[in-house]
């Protein structure tokens, strides 16, 4: 999940942070907020633009001039961070000082305005939600906020299906029961007799209701139908033409 989200966020930031002036062109519908106009479009803007006097550089010992500085507020997958060219980007993670960051990359960290230094040009959230980012205030400051919808959809879908199977087959109840028997020294003699208590029910042929057919809901509906043989009832008020692959196996309620 984190690998996918990190890679998507990194890709967005790489296309947004650039040494040329002018507002960053909208890259996708996931952009939230306005972009900051750094200078006239015909005027070159240096990497160090906006840093101010030398005393505002912060960590002088590890400062790397001529590179875009990226501040990570959460642990980001190394595979995602590798997409930042080391010759062009200075990625600060694990609490390293990034007093002059050009961009912020985060997951669940609740970002405060005072943590956004004046050199920041973009913020990317490794996930769909932006409720932990003061988007309205960033819009006022002209800092674009990006999210990565669908980046972790497959991981969440797997957890949904896993939870459904765990519940329908009473797997957790069976595990806890065997732990209790083990503590009593009765596990060996009771395992065959008691396993019938936790047979549960098969999901094949059962009906699954999916409320919301976004990235996660649509993926769950497809796999539950195709792989598990379930009947699907979906509820979506804003179905799109590109979701036709879902409608073939899903009865839609609007």
mmCIF file of C-alpha atoms in Angstrom:
data_model
loop_
_atom_site.group_PDB
_atom_site.id
_atom_site.type_symbol
_atom_site.label_atom_id
_atom_site.label_comp_id
_atom_site.label_asym_id
_atom_site.label_seq_id
_atom_site.Cartn_x
_atom_site.Cartn_y
_atom_site.Cartn_z
ATOM 1 C CA UNK A 1 0.000 0.000 0.000
ATOM 2 C CA UNK A 2 2.659 2.449 1.040
ATOM 3 C CA UNK A 3 4.845 1.588 -1.923
ATOM 4 C CA UNK A 4 2.109 2.428 -4.390
ATOM 5 C CA UNK A 5 1.064 5.604 -2.647
ATOM 6 C CA UNK A 6 4.622 6.785 -2.247
ATOM 7 C CA UNK A 7 5.455 6.226 -5.907
ATOM 8 C CA UNK A 8 2.358 8.096 -7.050
ATOM 9 C CA UNK A 9 3.041 11.050 -4.760
ATOM 10 C CA UNK A 10 6.684 11.201 -5.795
ATOM 11 C CA UNK A 11 5.719 11.182 -9.471
ATOM 12 C CA UNK A 12 3.374 14.101 -8.852
ATOM 13 C CA UNK A 13 6.000 16.119 -7.008
ATOM 14 C CA UNK A 14 8.686 15.532 -9.634
ATOM 15 C CA UNK A 15 6.451 17.041 -12.291
ATOM 16 C CA UNK A 16 5.426 19.951 -10.083
ATOM 17 C CA UNK A 17 8.702 21.233 -8.611
ATOM 18 C CA UNK A 18 10.792 22.693 -11.363
ATOM 19 C CA UNK A 19 13.267 25.582 -11.635
ATOM 20 C CA UNK A 20 11.210 27.540 -14.161
ATOM 21 C CA UNK A 21 8.808 30.296 -13.221
ATOM 22 C CA UNK A 22 5.070 30.347 -13.598
ATOM 23 C CA UNK A 23 2.370 28.402 -11.856
ATOM 24 C CA UNK A 24 2.490 24.652 -12.180
ATOM 25 C CA UNK A 25 -0.016 23.491 -14.798
ATOM 26 C CA UNK A 26 -2.811 21.247 -13.457
ATOM 27 C CA UNK A 27 -1.592 17.686 -13.689
ATOM 28 C CA UNK A 28 -4.796 15.893 -12.795
ATOM 29 C CA UNK A 29 -8.146 16.331 -11.138
ATOM 30 C CA UNK A 30 -6.488 15.435 -7.832
ATOM 31 C CA UNK A 31 -4.894 18.859 -7.492
ATOM 32 C CA UNK A 32 -6.397 20.825 -4.624
ATOM 33 C CA UNK A 33 -5.882 24.541 -4.239
ATOM 34 C CA UNK A 34 -4.256 27.199 -6.337
ATOM 35 C CA UNK A 35 -0.636 27.219 -7.492
ATOM 36 C CA UNK A 36 1.953 29.740 -6.423
ATOM 37 C CA UNK A 37 3.225 32.120 -9.101
ATOM 38 C CA UNK A 38 6.968 32.161 -8.511
ATOM 39 C CA UNK A 39 7.879 34.700 -11.199
ATOM 40 C CA UNK A 40 7.051 35.802 -14.697
ATOM 41 C CA UNK A 41 6.907 32.843 -17.074
ATOM 42 C CA UNK A 42 9.796 34.217 -19.140
ATOM 43 C CA UNK A 43 12.057 34.754 -16.100
ATOM 44 C CA UNK A 44 14.252 31.855 -14.950
ATOM 45 C CA UNK A 45 13.857 30.942 -11.288
ATOM 46 C CA UNK A 46 16.782 29.411 -9.462
ATOM 47 C CA UNK A 47 16.463 26.365 -7.250
ATOM 48 C CA UNK A 48 17.322 28.565 -4.277
ATOM 49 C CA UNK A 49 14.532 31.038 -5.056
ATOM 50 C CA UNK A 50 12.760 32.234 -1.916
ATOM 51 C CA UNK A 51 15.343 31.062 0.584
ATOM 52 C CA UNK A 52 16.308 34.583 1.613
ATOM 53 C CA UNK A 53 19.574 35.402 3.384
ATOM 54 C CA UNK A 54 22.107 32.710 4.276
ATOM 55 C CA UNK A 55 20.958 32.706 7.914
ATOM 56 C CA UNK A 56 17.620 31.165 6.881
ATOM 57 C CA UNK A 57 19.252 28.062 5.426
ATOM 58 C CA UNK A 58 18.945 26.117 8.674
ATOM 59 C CA UNK A 59 21.171 23.051 8.570
ATOM 60 C CA UNK A 60 24.279 24.459 6.851
ATOM 61 C CA UNK A 61 26.418 21.379 7.455
ATOM 62 C CA UNK A 62 24.176 19.055 5.459
ATOM 63 C CA UNK A 63 22.728 21.667 3.115
ATOM 64 C CA UNK A 64 23.093 20.746 -0.552
ATOM 65 C CA UNK A 65 22.947 23.817 -2.808
ATOM 66 C CA UNK A 66 21.378 23.471 -6.241
ATOM 67 C CA UNK A 67 19.033 20.645 -5.220
ATOM 68 C CA UNK A 68 15.333 20.575 -4.528
ATOM 69 C CA UNK A 69 14.807 19.745 -0.882
ATOM 70 C CA UNK A 70 11.977 17.321 0.024
ATOM 71 C CA UNK A 71 10.734 17.013 3.606
ATOM 72 C CA UNK A 72 9.144 13.677 4.588
ATOM 73 C CA UNK A 73 6.973 13.848 7.694
ATOM 74 C CA UNK A 74 6.287 10.102 7.718
ATOM 75 C CA UNK A 75 8.149 6.956 6.786
ATOM 76 C CA UNK A 76 7.897 6.673 3.010
ATOM 77 C CA UNK A 77 8.701 3.541 1.018
ATOM 78 C CA UNK A 78 12.336 3.545 -0.214
ATOM 79 C CA UNK A 79 11.086 2.366 -3.598
ATOM 80 C CA UNK A 80 9.058 5.541 -3.920
ATOM 81 C CA UNK A 81 11.844 7.822 -2.742
ATOM 82 C CA UNK A 82 14.258 6.268 -5.245
ATOM 83 C CA UNK A 83 12.270 7.967 -7.980
ATOM 84 C CA UNK A 84 13.823 11.228 -6.849
ATOM 85 C CA UNK A 85 17.078 11.654 -8.761
ATOM 86 C CA UNK A 86 19.827 12.085 -6.146
ATOM 87 C CA UNK A 87 21.587 14.602 -8.378
ATOM 88 C CA UNK A 88 18.541 16.888 -8.379
ATOM 89 C CA UNK A 89 16.722 16.186 -5.122
ATOM 90 C CA UNK A 90 17.761 16.310 -1.477
ATOM 91 C CA UNK A 91 15.289 14.071 0.398
ATOM 92 C CA UNK A 92 15.142 14.606 4.157
ATOM 93 C CA UNK A 93 13.489 11.857 6.198
ATOM 94 C CA UNK A 94 13.553 10.344 9.695
ATOM 95 C CA UNK A 95 13.238 13.749 11.326
ATOM 96 C CA UNK A 96 16.188 15.287 9.498
ATOM 97 C CA UNK A 97 16.251 19.067 9.368
ATOM 98 C CA UNK A 98 14.592 20.479 6.271
ATOM 99 C CA UNK A 99 14.292 24.144 7.144
ATOM 100 C CA UNK A 100 14.288 25.148 3.485
ATOM 101 C CA UNK A 101 12.128 22.461 1.904
ATOM 102 C CA UNK A 102 10.735 23.017 -1.578
ATOM 103 C CA UNK A 103 8.103 20.298 -1.074
ATOM 104 C CA UNK A 104 6.471 18.240 1.654
ATOM 105 C CA UNK A 105 5.652 14.535 1.408
ATOM 106 C CA UNK A 106 3.484 12.990 4.127
ATOM 107 C CA UNK A 107 1.002 10.265 5.024
ATOM 108 C CA UNK A 108 -0.850 10.561 8.332
ATOM 109 C CA UNK A 109 1.069 13.441 9.908
ATOM 110 C CA UNK A 110 -1.277 16.287 10.878
ATOM 111 C CA UNK A 111 0.388 19.191 9.147
ATOM 112 C CA UNK A 112 0.389 22.584 10.856
ATOM 113 C CA UNK A 113 0.818 25.909 9.101
ATOM 114 C CA UNK A 114 3.965 26.712 11.071
ATOM 115 C CA UNK A 115 5.575 23.556 9.658
ATOM 116 C CA UNK A 116 5.193 24.889 6.115
ATOM 117 C CA UNK A 117 8.218 27.121 5.570
ATOM 118 C CA UNK A 118 8.134 29.988 3.074
ATOM 119 C CA UNK A 119 10.120 28.020 0.471
ATOM 120 C CA UNK A 120 7.534 25.238 0.117
ATOM 121 C CA UNK A 121 6.044 25.042 -3.378
ATOM 122 C CA UNK A 122 3.965 21.846 -3.189
ATOM 123 C CA UNK A 123 2.542 19.335 -0.711
ATOM 124 C CA UNK A 124 1.748 15.707 -1.575
ATOM 125 C CA UNK A 125 -0.299 13.283 0.504
ATOM 126 C CA UNK A 126 0.469 9.557 0.067
ATOM 127 C CA UNK A 127 -3.199 8.593 0.065
ATOM 128 C CA UNK A 128 -6.612 9.792 -1.019
ATOM 129 C CA UNK A 129 -7.660 11.953 1.934
ATOM 130 C CA UNK A 130 -6.319 15.416 2.739
ATOM 131 C CA UNK A 131 -8.094 15.953 6.067
ATOM 132 C CA UNK A 132 -4.728 16.133 7.869
ATOM 133 C CA UNK A 133 -3.618 19.091 5.724
ATOM 134 C CA UNK A 134 -4.962 22.666 6.094
ATOM 135 C CA UNK A 135 -5.985 22.807 2.449
ATOM 136 C CA UNK A 136 -7.953 26.053 2.746
ATOM 137 C CA UNK A 137 -5.002 27.872 4.261
ATOM 138 C CA UNK A 138 -2.575 26.388 1.734
ATOM 139 C CA UNK A 139 -4.885 27.627 -1.030
ATOM 140 C CA UNK A 140 -4.662 31.133 0.418
ATOM 141 C CA UNK A 141 -0.880 30.851 0.404
ATOM 142 C CA UNK A 142 -0.862 29.590 -3.178
ATOM 143 C CA UNK A 143 0.600 26.179 -2.351
ATOM 144 C CA UNK A 144 -0.910 23.287 -4.352
ATOM 145 C CA UNK A 145 -1.893 20.179 -2.396
ATOM 146 C CA UNK A 146 -1.871 16.822 -4.178
ATOM 147 C CA UNK A 147 -3.359 13.493 -3.205
ATOM 148 C CA UNK A 148 -2.977 10.033 -4.734
ATOM 149 C CA UNK A 149 -6.467 8.512 -5.090
ATOM 150 C CA UNK A 150 -6.450 4.804 -5.848
ATOM 151 C CA UNK A 151 -2.804 4.332 -4.970
ATOM 152 C CA UNK A 152 -3.635 2.013 -2.060
ATOM 153 C CA UNK A 153 -6.940 0.700 -3.435
ATOM 154 C CA UNK A 154 -5.653 -2.829 -4.049
ATOM 155 C CA UNK A 155 -4.260 -3.131 -0.515
ATOM 156 C CA UNK A 156 -7.534 -1.978 1.040
ATOM 157 C CA UNK A 157 -9.543 -4.298 -1.215
ATOM 158 C CA UNK A 158 -7.467 -7.262 -0.038
ATOM 159 C CA UNK A 159 -8.112 -6.324 3.582
ATOM 160 C CA UNK A 160 -11.856 -6.036 2.898
ATOM 161 C CA UNK A 161 -11.982 -9.507 1.343
ATOM 162 C CA UNK A 162 -9.758 -10.881 4.099
ATOM 163 C CA UNK A 163 -12.079 -9.496 6.775
ATOM 164 C CA UNK A 164 -15.102 -10.919 4.986
ATOM 165 C CA UNK A 165 -13.582 -14.409 4.870
ATOM 166 C CA UNK A 166 -12.379 -14.218 8.469
ATOM 167 C CA UNK A 167 -15.883 -13.315 9.607
ATOM 168 C CA UNK A 168 -17.822 -15.767 7.461
ATOM 169 C CA UNK A 169 -15.619 -18.744 8.383
ATOM 170 C CA UNK A 170 -15.168 -17.699 12.046
ATOM 171 C CA UNK A 171 -11.404 -18.049 11.740
ATOM 172 C CA UNK A 172 -10.567 -15.700 14.620
ATOM 173 C CA UNK A 173 -13.052 -17.432 16.935
ATOM 174 C CA UNK A 174 -11.444 -20.771 16.122
ATOM 175 C CA UNK A 175 -7.944 -19.452 16.788
ATOM 176 C CA UNK A 176 -8.932 -18.007 20.165
ATOM 177 C CA UNK A 177 -10.721 -21.233 21.104
ATOM 178 C CA UNK A 178 -7.629 -23.318 20.343
ATOM 179 C CA UNK A 179 -5.440 -20.948 22.346
ATOM 180 C CA UNK A 180 -7.696 -21.421 25.355
ATOM 181 C CA UNK A 181 -7.630 -25.205 24.941
ATOM 182 C CA UNK A 182 -3.853 -25.094 24.623
ATOM 183 C CA UNK A 183 -3.548 -23.286 27.945
ATOM 184 C CA UNK A 184 -5.728 -25.984 29.497
ATOM 185 C CA UNK A 185 -3.695 -28.771 27.905
ATOM 186 C CA UNK A 186 -6.725 -30.026 25.953
ATOM 187 C CA UNK A 187 -5.862 -28.884 22.409
ATOM 188 C CA UNK A 188 -4.698 -32.266 21.085
ATOM 189 C CA UNK A 189 -7.751 -34.234 22.209
ATOM 190 C CA UNK A 190 -10.344 -31.567 21.349
ATOM 191 C CA UNK A 191 -9.100 -30.234 18.003
ATOM 192 C CA UNK A 192 -11.045 -32.680 15.815
ATOM 193 C CA UNK A 193 -14.162 -32.599 17.928
ATOM 194 C CA UNK A 194 -14.383 -28.819 18.308
ATOM 195 C CA UNK A 195 -13.506 -27.737 14.766
ATOM 196 C CA UNK A 196 -17.153 -28.280 13.775
ATOM 197 C CA UNK A 197 -18.063 -25.391 16.066
ATOM 198 C CA UNK A 198 -16.355 -22.920 13.741
ATOM 199 C CA UNK A 199 -17.249 -24.120 10.262
ATOM 200 C CA UNK A 200 -18.943 -20.867 9.324
ATOM 201 C CA UNK A 201 -20.536 -20.385 5.915
ATOM 202 C CA UNK A 202 -19.165 -20.243 2.385
ATOM 203 C CA UNK A 203 -19.423 -16.913 0.585
ATOM 204 C CA UNK A 204 -20.026 -18.376 -2.890
ATOM 205 C CA UNK A 205 -23.551 -17.569 -4.008
ATOM 206 C CA UNK A 206 -24.052 -15.045 -1.228
ATOM 207 C CA UNK A 207 -24.935 -11.415 -1.984
ATOM 208 C CA UNK A 208 -22.451 -8.660 -1.188
ATOM 209 C CA UNK A 209 -23.645 -5.055 -1.031
ATOM 210 C CA UNK A 210 -21.004 -2.496 -1.972
ATOM 211 C CA UNK A 211 -21.842 1.107 -1.104
ATOM 212 C CA UNK A 212 -19.690 3.402 -3.196
ATOM 213 C CA UNK A 213 -18.039 2.130 -6.386
ATOM 214 C CA UNK A 214 -14.867 4.167 -6.334
ATOM 215 C CA UNK A 215 -11.408 2.636 -6.729
ATOM 216 C CA UNK A 216 -11.787 0.380 -3.681
ATOM 217 C CA UNK A 217 -15.464 -0.462 -4.047
ATOM 218 C CA UNK A 218 -15.215 -1.300 -7.756
ATOM 219 C CA UNK A 219 -12.143 -3.469 -7.241
ATOM 220 C CA UNK A 220 -13.810 -5.312 -4.356
ATOM 221 C CA UNK A 221 -16.957 -5.888 -6.425
ATOM 222 C CA UNK A 222 -14.979 -7.285 -9.368
ATOM 223 C CA UNK A 223 -12.933 -9.740 -7.308
ATOM 224 C CA UNK A 224 -15.831 -10.857 -5.095
ATOM 225 C CA UNK A 225 -17.820 -11.652 -8.221
ATOM 226 C CA UNK A 226 -15.123 -13.124 -10.471
ATOM 227 C CA UNK A 227 -12.981 -14.947 -7.894
ATOM 228 C CA UNK A 228 -15.415 -15.787 -5.097
ATOM 229 C CA UNK A 229 -18.615 -16.293 -7.085
ATOM 230 C CA UNK A 230 -20.650 -13.799 -5.095
ATOM 231 C CA UNK A 231 -23.661 -11.825 -6.280
ATOM 232 C CA UNK A 232 -22.973 -8.105 -6.104
ATOM 233 C CA UNK A 233 -25.338 -5.233 -5.422
ATOM 234 C CA UNK A 234 -23.657 -1.856 -5.825
ATOM 235 C CA UNK A 235 -24.838 1.589 -4.809
ATOM 236 C CA UNK A 236 -23.242 4.556 -6.566
ATOM 237 C CA UNK A 237 -24.796 7.948 -7.235
ATOM 238 C CA UNK A 238 -22.122 9.105 -9.680
ATOM 239 C CA UNK A 239 -21.355 6.166 -11.966
ATOM 240 C CA UNK A 240 -19.103 6.920 -14.931
ATOM 241 C CA UNK A 241 -18.853 5.360 -18.392
ATOM 242 C CA UNK A 242 -15.395 3.989 -17.662
ATOM 243 C CA UNK A 243 -16.912 1.911 -14.865
ATOM 244 C CA UNK A 244 -18.740 -0.276 -17.373
ATOM 245 C CA UNK A 245 -16.487 -3.185 -16.399
ATOM 246 C CA UNK A 246 -18.147 -3.054 -12.982
ATOM 247 C CA UNK A 247 -21.718 -2.856 -14.225
ATOM 248 C CA UNK A 248 -21.430 -6.126 -16.140
ATOM 249 C CA UNK A 249 -21.207 -8.072 -12.867
ATOM 250 C CA UNK A 250 -22.938 -5.641 -10.514
ATOM 251 C CA UNK A 251 -26.575 -4.749 -10.048
ATOM 252 C CA UNK A 252 -26.484 -0.982 -9.540
ATOM 253 C CA UNK A 253 -28.723 0.993 -7.245
ATOM 254 C CA UNK A 254 -28.752 4.764 -7.804
#
